[in-house]
PDB file of C-alpha atoms in Angstrom:
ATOM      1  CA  UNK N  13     130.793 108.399  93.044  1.00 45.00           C
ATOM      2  CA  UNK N  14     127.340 109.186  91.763  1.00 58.00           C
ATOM      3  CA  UNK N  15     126.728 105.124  91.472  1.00 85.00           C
ATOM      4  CA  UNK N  16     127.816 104.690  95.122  1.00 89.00           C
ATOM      5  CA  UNK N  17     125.142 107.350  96.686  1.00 91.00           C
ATOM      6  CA  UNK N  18     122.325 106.260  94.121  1.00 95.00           C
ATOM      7  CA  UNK N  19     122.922 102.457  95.144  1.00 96.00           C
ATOM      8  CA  UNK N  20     122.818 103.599  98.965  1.00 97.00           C
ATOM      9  CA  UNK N  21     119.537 105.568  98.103  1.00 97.00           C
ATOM     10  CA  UNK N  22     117.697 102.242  96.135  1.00 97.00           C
ATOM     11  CA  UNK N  23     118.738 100.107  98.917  1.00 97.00           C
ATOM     12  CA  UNK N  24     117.423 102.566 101.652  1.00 97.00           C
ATOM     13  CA  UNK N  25     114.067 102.963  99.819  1.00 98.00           C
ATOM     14  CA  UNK N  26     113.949  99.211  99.325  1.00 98.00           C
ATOM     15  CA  UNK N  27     114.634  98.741 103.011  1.00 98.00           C
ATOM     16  CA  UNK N  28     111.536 101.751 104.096  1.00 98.00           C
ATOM     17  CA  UNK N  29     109.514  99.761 101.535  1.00 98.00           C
ATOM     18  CA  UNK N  30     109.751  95.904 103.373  1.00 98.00           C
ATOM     19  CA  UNK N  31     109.651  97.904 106.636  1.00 98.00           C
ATOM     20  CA  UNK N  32     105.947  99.924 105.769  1.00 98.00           C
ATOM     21  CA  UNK N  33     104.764  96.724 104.118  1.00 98.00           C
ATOM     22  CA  UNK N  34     106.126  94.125 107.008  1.00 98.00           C
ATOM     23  CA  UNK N  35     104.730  96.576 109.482  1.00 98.00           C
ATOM     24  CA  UNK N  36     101.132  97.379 108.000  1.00 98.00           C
ATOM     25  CA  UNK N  37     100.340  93.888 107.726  1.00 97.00           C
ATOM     26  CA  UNK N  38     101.444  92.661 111.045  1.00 97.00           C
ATOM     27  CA  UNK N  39      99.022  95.469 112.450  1.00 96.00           C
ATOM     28  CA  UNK N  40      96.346  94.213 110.139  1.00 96.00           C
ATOM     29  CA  UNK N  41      96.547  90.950 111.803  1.00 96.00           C
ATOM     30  CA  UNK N  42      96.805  92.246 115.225  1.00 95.00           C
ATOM     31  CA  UNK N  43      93.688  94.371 114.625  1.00 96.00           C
ATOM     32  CA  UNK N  44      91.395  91.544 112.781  1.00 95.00           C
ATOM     33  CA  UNK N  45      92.535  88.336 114.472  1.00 95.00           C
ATOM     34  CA  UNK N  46      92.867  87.452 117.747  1.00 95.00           C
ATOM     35  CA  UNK N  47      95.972  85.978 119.255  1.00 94.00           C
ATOM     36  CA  UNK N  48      96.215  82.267 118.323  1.00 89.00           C
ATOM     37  CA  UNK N  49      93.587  82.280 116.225  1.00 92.00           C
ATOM     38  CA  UNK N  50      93.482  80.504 112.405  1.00 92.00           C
ATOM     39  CA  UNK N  51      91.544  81.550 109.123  1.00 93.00           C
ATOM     40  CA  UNK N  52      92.084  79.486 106.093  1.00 91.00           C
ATOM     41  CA  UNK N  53      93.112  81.453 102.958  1.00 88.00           C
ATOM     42  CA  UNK N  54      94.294  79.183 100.728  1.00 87.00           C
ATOM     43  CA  UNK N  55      94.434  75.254 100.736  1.00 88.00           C
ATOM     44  CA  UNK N  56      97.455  74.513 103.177  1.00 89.00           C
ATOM     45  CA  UNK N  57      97.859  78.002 103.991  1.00 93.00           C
ATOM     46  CA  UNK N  58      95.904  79.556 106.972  1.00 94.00           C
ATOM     47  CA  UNK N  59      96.633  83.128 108.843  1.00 95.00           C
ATOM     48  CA  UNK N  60      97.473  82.630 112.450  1.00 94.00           C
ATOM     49  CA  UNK N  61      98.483  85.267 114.902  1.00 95.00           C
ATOM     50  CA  UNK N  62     101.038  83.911 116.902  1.00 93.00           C
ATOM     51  CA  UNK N  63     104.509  85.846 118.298  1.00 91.00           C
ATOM     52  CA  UNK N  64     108.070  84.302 117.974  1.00 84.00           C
ATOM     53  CA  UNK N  65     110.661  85.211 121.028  1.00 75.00           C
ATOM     54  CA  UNK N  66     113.357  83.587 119.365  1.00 63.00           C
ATOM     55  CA  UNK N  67     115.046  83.728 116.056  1.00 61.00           C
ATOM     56  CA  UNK N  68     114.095  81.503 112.745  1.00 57.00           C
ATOM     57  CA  UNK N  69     111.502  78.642 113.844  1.00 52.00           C
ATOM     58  CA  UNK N  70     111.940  80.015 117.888  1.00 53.00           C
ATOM     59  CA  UNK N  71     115.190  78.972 118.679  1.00 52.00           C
ATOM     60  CA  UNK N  72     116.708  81.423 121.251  1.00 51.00           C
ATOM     61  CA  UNK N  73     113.555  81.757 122.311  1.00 52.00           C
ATOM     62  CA  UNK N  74     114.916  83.495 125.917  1.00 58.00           C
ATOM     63  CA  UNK N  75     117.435  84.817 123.893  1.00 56.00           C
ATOM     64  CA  UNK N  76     116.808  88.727 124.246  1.00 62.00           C
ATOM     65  CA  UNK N  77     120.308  90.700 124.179  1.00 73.00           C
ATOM     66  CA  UNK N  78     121.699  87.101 122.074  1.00 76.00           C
ATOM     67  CA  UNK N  79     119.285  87.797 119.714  1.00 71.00           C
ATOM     68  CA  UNK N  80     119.639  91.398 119.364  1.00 77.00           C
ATOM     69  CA  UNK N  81     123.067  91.073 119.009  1.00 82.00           C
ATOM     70  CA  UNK N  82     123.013  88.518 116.468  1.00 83.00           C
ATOM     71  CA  UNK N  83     120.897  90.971 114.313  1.00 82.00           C
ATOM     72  CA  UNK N  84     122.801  93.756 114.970  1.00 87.00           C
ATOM     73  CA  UNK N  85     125.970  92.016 114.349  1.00 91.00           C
ATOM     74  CA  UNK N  86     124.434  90.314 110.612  1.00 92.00           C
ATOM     75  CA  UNK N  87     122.887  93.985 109.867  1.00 94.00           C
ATOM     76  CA  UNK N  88     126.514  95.688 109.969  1.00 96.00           C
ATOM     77  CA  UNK N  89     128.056  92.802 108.335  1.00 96.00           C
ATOM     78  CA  UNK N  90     126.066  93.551 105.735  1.00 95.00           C
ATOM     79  CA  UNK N  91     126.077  97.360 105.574  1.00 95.00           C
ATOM     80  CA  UNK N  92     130.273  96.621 105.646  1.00 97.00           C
ATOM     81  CA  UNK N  93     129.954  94.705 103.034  1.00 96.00           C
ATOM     82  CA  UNK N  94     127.623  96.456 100.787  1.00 96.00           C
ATOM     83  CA  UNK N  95     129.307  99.923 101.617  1.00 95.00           C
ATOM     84  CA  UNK N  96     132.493  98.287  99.951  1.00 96.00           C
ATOM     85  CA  UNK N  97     130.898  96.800  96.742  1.00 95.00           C
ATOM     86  CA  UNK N  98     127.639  99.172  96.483  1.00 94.00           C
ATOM     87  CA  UNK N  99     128.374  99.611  92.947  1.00 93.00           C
ATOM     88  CA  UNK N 100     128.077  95.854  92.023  1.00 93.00           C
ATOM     89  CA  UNK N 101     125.284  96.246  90.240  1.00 93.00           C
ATOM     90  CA  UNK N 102     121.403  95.073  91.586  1.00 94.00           C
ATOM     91  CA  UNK N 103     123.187  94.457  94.926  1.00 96.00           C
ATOM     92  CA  UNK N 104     120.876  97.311  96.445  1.00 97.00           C
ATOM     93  CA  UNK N 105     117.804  95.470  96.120  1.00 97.00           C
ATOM     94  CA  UNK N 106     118.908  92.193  98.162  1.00 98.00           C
ATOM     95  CA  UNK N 107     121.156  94.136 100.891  1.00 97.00           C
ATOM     96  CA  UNK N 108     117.362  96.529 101.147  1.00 98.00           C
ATOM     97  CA  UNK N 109     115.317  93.443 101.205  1.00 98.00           C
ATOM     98  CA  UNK N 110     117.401  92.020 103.868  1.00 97.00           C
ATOM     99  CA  UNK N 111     117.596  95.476 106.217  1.00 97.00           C
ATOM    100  CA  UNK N 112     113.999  95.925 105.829  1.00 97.00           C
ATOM    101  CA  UNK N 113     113.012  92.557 107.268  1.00 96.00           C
ATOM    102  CA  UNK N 114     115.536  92.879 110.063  1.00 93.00           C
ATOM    103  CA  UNK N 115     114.488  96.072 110.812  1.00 95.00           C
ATOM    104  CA  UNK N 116     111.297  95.346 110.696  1.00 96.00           C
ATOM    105  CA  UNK N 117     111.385  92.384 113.032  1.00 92.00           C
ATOM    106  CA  UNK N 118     113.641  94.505 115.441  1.00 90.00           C
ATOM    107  CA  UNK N 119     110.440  97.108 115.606  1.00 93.00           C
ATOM    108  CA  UNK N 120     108.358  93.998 116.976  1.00 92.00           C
ATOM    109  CA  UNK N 121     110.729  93.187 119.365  1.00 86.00           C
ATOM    110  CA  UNK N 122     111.690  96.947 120.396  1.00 86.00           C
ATOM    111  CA  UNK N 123     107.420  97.624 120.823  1.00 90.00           C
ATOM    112  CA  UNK N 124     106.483  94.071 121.796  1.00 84.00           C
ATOM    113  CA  UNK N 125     108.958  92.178 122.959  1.00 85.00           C
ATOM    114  CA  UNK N 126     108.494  89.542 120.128  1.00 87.00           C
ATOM    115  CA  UNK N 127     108.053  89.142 116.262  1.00 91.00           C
ATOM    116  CA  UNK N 128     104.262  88.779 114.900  1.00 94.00           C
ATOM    117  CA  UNK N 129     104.445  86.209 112.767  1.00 94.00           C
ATOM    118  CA  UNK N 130     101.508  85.308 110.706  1.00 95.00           C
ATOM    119  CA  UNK N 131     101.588  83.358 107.481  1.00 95.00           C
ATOM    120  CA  UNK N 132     101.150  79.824 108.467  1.00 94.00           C
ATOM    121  CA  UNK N 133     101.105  76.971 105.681  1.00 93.00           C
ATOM    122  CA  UNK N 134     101.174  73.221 106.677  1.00 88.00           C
ATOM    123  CA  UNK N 135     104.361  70.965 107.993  1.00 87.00           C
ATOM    124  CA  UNK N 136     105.715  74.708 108.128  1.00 88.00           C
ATOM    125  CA  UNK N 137     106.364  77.054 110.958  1.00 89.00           C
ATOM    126  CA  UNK N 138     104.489  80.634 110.757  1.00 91.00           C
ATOM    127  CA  UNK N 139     106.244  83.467 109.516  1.00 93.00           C
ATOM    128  CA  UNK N 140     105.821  86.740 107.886  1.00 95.00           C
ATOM    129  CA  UNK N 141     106.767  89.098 105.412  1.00 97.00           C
ATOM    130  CA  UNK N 142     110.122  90.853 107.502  1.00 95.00           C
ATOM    131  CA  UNK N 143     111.320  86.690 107.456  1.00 93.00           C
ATOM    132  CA  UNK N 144     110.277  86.318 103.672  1.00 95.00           C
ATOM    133  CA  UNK N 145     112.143  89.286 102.443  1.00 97.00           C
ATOM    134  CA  UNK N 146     115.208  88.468 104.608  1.00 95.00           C
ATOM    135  CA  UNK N 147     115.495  84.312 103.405  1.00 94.00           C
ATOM    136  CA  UNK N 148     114.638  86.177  99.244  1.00 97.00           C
ATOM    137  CA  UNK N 149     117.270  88.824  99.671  1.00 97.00           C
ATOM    138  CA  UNK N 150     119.529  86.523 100.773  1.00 95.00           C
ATOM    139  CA  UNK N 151     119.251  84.119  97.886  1.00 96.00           C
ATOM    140  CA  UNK N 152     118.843  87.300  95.767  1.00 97.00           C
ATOM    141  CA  UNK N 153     122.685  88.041  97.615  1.00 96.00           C
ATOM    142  CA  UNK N 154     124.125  85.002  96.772  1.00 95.00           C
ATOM    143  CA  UNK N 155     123.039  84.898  93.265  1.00 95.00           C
ATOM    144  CA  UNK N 156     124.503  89.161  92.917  1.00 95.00           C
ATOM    145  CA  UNK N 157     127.415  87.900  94.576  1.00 92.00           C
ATOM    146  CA  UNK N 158     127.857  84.766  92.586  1.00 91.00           C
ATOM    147  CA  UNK N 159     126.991  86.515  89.266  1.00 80.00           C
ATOM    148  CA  UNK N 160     128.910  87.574  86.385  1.00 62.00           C
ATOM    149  CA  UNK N 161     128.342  91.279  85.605  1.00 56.00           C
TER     150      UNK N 161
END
């Protein structure tokens, strides 16, 4: 049993982690840029402060209770399905990564009504660091899932 609870406890502190760090530099961005507003970083990359109403590149953009559902309904999937292989092992550090950006996204839209996005490269909609954890833990999932331990 002890592998169970110290699997649930790595994935929880993975999860705070994405949250804190998702969280702290979406206020960063609130409190140094204004809204719409570029600054080039890196060659194709700038930082823009824009906010997302929808889900992945703004579809469901009036969504609201569709979307929260959605992410509710994908966050217990995935508790269900970690809560039944949590010793499998390293499969608390994609099932964190991908509650931490959910979560994290869910506090934008539970305090503003929309996700802060921020990181915008070129040919690429803007996103930030709740969406990159979720799309990494989820490759991160497949390849747990798909390995042989």
């Amino acid at each position: 049993m002890e592998g169970r609870g110290r699997a649930w406890r790595l994935a929880a502190v993975a999860a705070a982690l994405v949250v804190a760090a998702d969280q702290a530099l979406k206020q960063l961005v609130v409190d140094s840029i204004a809204r719409g507003e570029s600054r080039d970083v890196f060659f194709g990359i700038d930082i823009t402060y824009v906010r997302n109403e929808g889900v992945a590149f703004g579809a469901l953009g009036d969504g609201g209770l569709l979307v929260l559902a959605l992410t509710g309904g994908a966050l217990l999937m995935l508790t269900l399905y970690f809560a039944f292989n949590a010793r499998r092992p390293w499969l608390w550090l994609p099932a964190g990564a991908i509650a931490g950006g959910a979560l994290g996204n869910l506090a934008d839209r539970a305090r503003e009504g929309s996700v802060i996005d921020y990181v915008d490269p070129v040919l690429w909609p803007a996103f930030n660091l709740a969406d990159a954890a979720i799309v990494i833990g989820i490759l991160a999932l497949l390849y747990v899932v798909e390995g042989k331990q």
